[in-house]
Coordinates of C-alpha atoms in Angstrom, one line a residue:
Chain I
E162 CA -83.8 -80.8 68.0
P163 CA -82.1 -77.5 67.7
E164 CA -84.0 -74.5 69.0
V165 CA -83.8 -70.8 69.4
T166 CA -83.4 -69.8 73.0
Q167 CA -84.2 -66.4 74.6
T168 CA -83.3 -64.9 77.9
P169 CA -84.7 -63.8 80.1
S170 CA -88.2 -65.2 79.8
H171 CA -89.7 -62.2 81.6
Q172 CA -88.1 -58.8 82.4
V173 CA -89.6 -55.9 84.3
T174 CA -87.9 -52.6 83.9
Q175 CA -88.5 -49.0 84.9
M176 CA -89.4 -46.4 82.2
G177 CA -86.3 -44.8 80.8
Q178 CA -84.0 -47.7 81.6
E179 CA -82.0 -49.6 79.0
V180 CA -82.8 -53.3 78.4
I181 CA -81.0 -55.9 76.5
L182 CA -82.9 -59.0 75.3
R183 CA -80.7 -61.9 74.4
C184 CA -81.2 -64.7 71.9
V185 CA -79.1 -67.7 70.8
P186 CA -80.1 -68.6 67.3
I187 CA -79.7 -72.1 65.8
S188 CA -76.1 -72.6 65.1
N189 CA -76.0 -73.0 61.4
H190 CA -78.6 -70.3 60.7
L191 CA -77.5 -67.1 58.9
Y192 CA -80.6 -64.9 59.1
F193 CA -81.8 -63.4 62.4
Y194 CA -85.0 -61.5 63.2
W195 CA -86.7 -59.8 66.0
Y196 CA -90.5 -59.5 66.2
R197 CA -92.7 -57.9 68.7
Q198 CA -96.2 -58.8 70.0
I199 CA -98.1 -56.3 72.1
L200 CA -100.5 -58.1 74.4
G201 CA -103.5 -59.4 72.4
Q202 CA -102.3 -58.1 69.1
K203 CA -100.5 -59.5 66.1
V204 CA -96.9 -60.3 65.8
E205 CA -95.0 -57.5 64.1
F206 CA -91.7 -57.5 62.4
L207 CA -89.0 -55.3 63.9
V208 CA -85.7 -56.1 62.1
S209 CA -83.8 -58.6 60.1
F210 CA -80.0 -59.1 60.4
Y211 CA -77.6 -60.9 58.0
N212 CA -73.9 -60.8 57.6
N213 CA -73.4 -58.6 60.6
E214 CA -75.7 -55.9 59.4
I215 CA -79.3 -54.9 59.4
S216 CA -81.1 -56.1 56.2
E217 CA -84.4 -54.5 56.8
K218 CA -86.2 -52.7 59.6
S219 CA -89.7 -51.6 60.2
E220 CA -91.1 -48.2 61.2
I221 CA -91.3 -49.5 64.8
F222 CA -87.5 -50.0 64.9
D223 CA -86.5 -46.4 65.6
D224 CA -83.3 -45.0 67.1
Q225 CA -84.2 -46.4 70.5
F226 CA -83.6 -49.9 69.2
S227 CA -80.4 -51.5 68.1
V228 CA -79.3 -55.1 67.4
E229 CA -76.0 -56.7 67.7
R230 CA -74.3 -60.0 67.2
P231 CA -71.5 -59.6 69.7
D232 CA -70.0 -63.0 69.3
G233 CA -70.6 -66.1 67.2
S234 CA -73.6 -67.2 69.1
N235 CA -75.7 -64.4 70.6
F236 CA -78.0 -62.0 68.9
T237 CA -79.2 -59.1 71.1
L238 CA -81.9 -56.5 70.9
K239 CA -81.2 -53.3 72.9
I240 CA -83.8 -50.7 73.8
R241 CA -82.0 -47.6 75.0
S242 CA -84.6 -45.8 77.0
T243 CA -87.7 -47.9 77.5
K244 CA -91.2 -46.4 77.2
L245 CA -94.5 -47.8 78.6
E246 CA -95.5 -48.7 75.1
D247 CA -92.5 -51.0 74.7
S248 CA -94.2 -53.5 76.9
A249 CA -94.7 -56.5 74.8
M250 CA -93.5 -60.0 74.0
Y251 CA -90.3 -60.0 72.0
F252 CA -89.6 -63.0 69.8
C253 CA -86.3 -63.8 68.2
A254 CA -86.2 -66.0 65.1
S255 CA -83.6 -67.4 62.9
S256 CA -83.6 -69.1 59.5
R257 CA -81.1 -71.0 57.5
D258 CA -81.6 -69.0 54.3
R259 CA -83.3 -66.0 52.8
M260 CA -86.1 -68.1 51.6
N261 CA -87.4 -68.5 55.1
T262 CA -87.9 -72.1 54.6
E263 CA -88.8 -72.3 58.2
A264 CA -88.3 -69.4 60.6
F265 CA -87.7 -70.9 64.0
F266 CA -88.9 -68.8 66.8
G267 CA -87.7 -68.6 70.4
Q268 CA -90.1 -68.9 73.3
G269 CA -90.2 -65.1 73.7
T270 CA -89.2 -62.5 76.3
R271 CA -92.0 -60.7 78.0
L272 CA -90.9 -57.2 78.6
T273 CA -92.9 -55.1 81.1
V274 CA -92.1 -51.4 81.5
V275 CA -93.4 -49.8 84.6
Chain H
A748 CA -97.5 -54.4 49.9
Q749 CA -98.1 -57.7 51.5
K750 CA -101.1 -58.2 53.8
V751 CA -102.7 -61.1 55.7
T752 CA -106.3 -61.0 56.8
Q753 CA -107.8 -63.3 59.4
A754 CA -111.3 -62.1 59.6
Q755 CA -112.3 -64.5 62.4
T756 CA -111.3 -62.9 65.7
E757 CA -112.5 -65.7 67.9
I758 CA -114.1 -69.1 67.4
S759 CA -115.7 -71.3 70.0
V760 CA -116.4 -75.0 69.3
V761 CA -117.3 -78.0 71.3
E762 CA -114.7 -80.8 71.4
K763 CA -114.9 -83.2 68.4
E764 CA -116.3 -80.5 66.1
D765 CA -114.4 -79.6 63.0
V766 CA -113.3 -76.0 62.6
T767 CA -111.9 -74.0 59.8
L768 CA -109.7 -71.0 60.3
D769 CA -109.7 -68.6 57.4
C770 CA -106.7 -66.7 56.0
V771 CA -106.7 -64.4 53.0
Y772 CA -103.5 -62.8 51.8
E773 CA -102.4 -60.1 49.4
T774 CA -99.1 -60.0 47.6
R775 CA -97.8 -58.6 44.3
D776 CA -95.0 -61.3 44.1
T777 CA -95.4 -64.5 42.2
T778 CA -93.1 -66.3 44.6
Y779 CA -94.2 -66.3 48.2
Y780 CA -94.6 -68.6 51.2
L781 CA -97.5 -69.0 53.5
F782 CA -97.3 -70.2 57.1
W783 CA -99.5 -71.1 60.0
Y784 CA -98.3 -70.8 63.6
K785 CA -100.0 -71.8 66.8
Q786 CA -99.6 -69.7 69.9
P787 CA -100.8 -71.6 73.0
P788 CA -101.5 -69.9 76.3
S789 CA -97.9 -70.3 77.3
G790 CA -97.0 -67.7 74.6
E791 CA -94.5 -69.4 72.3
L792 CA -95.0 -69.6 68.5
V793 CA -95.2 -73.1 67.2
F794 CA -94.6 -73.7 63.5
L795 CA -97.3 -75.7 61.9
I796 CA -96.8 -75.5 58.1
R797 CA -95.2 -73.7 55.3
R798 CA -96.4 -73.7 51.7
N799 CA -94.8 -72.1 48.6
S800 CA -96.8 -70.3 46.0
F801 CA -96.1 -72.9 43.4
D802 CA -97.5 -75.8 45.3
E803 CA -101.3 -75.7 45.5
Q804 CA -101.7 -79.2 46.7
N805 CA -103.7 -79.5 49.9
E806 CA -101.9 -81.0 52.8
I807 CA -103.1 -83.2 55.7
S808 CA -101.2 -83.9 58.8
G809 CA -103.1 -85.9 61.3
R810 CA -106.2 -83.9 62.3
Y811 CA -104.8 -80.8 60.6
S812 CA -105.4 -80.0 56.9
W813 CA -104.7 -76.9 54.8
N814 CA -106.5 -75.7 51.7
F815 CA -104.4 -73.4 49.5
Q816 CA -106.3 -71.7 46.7
K817 CA -104.5 -69.1 44.7
S818 CA -107.6 -68.1 42.8
T819 CA -109.1 -66.7 46.0
S820 CA -105.8 -65.9 47.7
S821 CA -106.7 -68.1 50.6
F822 CA -104.9 -70.5 52.8
N823 CA -107.4 -72.0 55.2
F824 CA -106.7 -74.3 58.0
T825 CA -109.0 -77.0 59.2
I826 CA -108.8 -79.0 62.5
T827 CA -110.9 -82.1 62.4
A828 CA -112.3 -83.5 65.6
S829 CA -111.0 -80.6 67.7
Q830 CA -109.6 -81.2 71.1
V831 CA -109.3 -79.0 74.2
V832 CA -105.5 -78.9 73.6
D833 CA -106.1 -77.2 70.3
S834 CA -107.2 -74.1 72.2
A835 CA -104.8 -71.4 71.2
V836 CA -104.4 -68.4 68.9
Y837 CA -103.6 -69.3 65.4
F838 CA -101.6 -67.0 63.1
C839 CA -101.4 -67.1 59.4
A840 CA -98.3 -65.4 57.9
L841 CA -96.8 -64.5 54.5
S842 CA -93.2 -64.0 53.3
E843 CA -91.9 -62.7 50.0
P844 CA -88.4 -64.1 49.6
N845 CA -87.6 -62.1 46.6
T846 CA -87.9 -58.7 48.3
G847 CA -85.0 -57.6 50.4
T848 CA -82.0 -59.5 51.7
A849 CA -83.9 -61.5 54.2
S850 CA -87.5 -62.3 54.0
K851 CA -89.6 -61.2 56.9
L852 CA -92.9 -62.7 57.9
T853 CA -96.1 -60.6 57.8
F854 CA -98.6 -61.9 60.3
G855 CA -102.4 -61.8 60.3
T856 CA -104.1 -60.6 63.5
G857 CA -104.7 -64.2 64.6
T858 CA -107.8 -66.2 65.4
R859 CA -108.4 -67.3 69.0
L860 CA -109.8 -70.8 69.0
Q861 CA -111.5 -72.0 72.2
V862 CA -112.4 -75.7 72.4
T863 CA -114.7 -76.7 75.2
L864 CA -115.8 -80.0 76.6

């Protein structure tokens, strides 16, 4: 069964460093998403991406964040200068269409900023 | 604006008990989708079900069942004869596909279910 894969599963970084979280969406999907879950809290939408551009972004997704689809398979989330409060689980998701018939989630990347 | 409320923060049951997880949503759209996801201790999000706003039929899948009632804006999830492996955090979520280019999911705060022997 096709799945969304994320790497790494866990990343520890020092405050102020740049991190890139990687995702490989399901191959025939066209819509891509990043969500964040701070420990013990709800899953929050960060950004959606379609046709090589951002479709929508939340208030959380400020200038420190950027997304890119550098090639035909990867979808990345970059945090330019990490802060302690960026520590969270980051989920990538993809869906075949805008209707979100089923958004498939990756297993998540746990980011720890120290 | 869309909103999902899961008023139950944590529920503890003994194995074989039935348990219902509540979900109440708010939306101005007439077309929307409701979801349930399971998050086991390992952390991933496991898709359980999606319902669209035009289909109010209840659904049963094994020990799981879902009750969708538009009149009360609720989409409740029942686990029959709970098992220890059901212990997880369960999230209800809502999407409004007619808003924006790609429809995002709005999640509730989750209900932690603890099933003990």
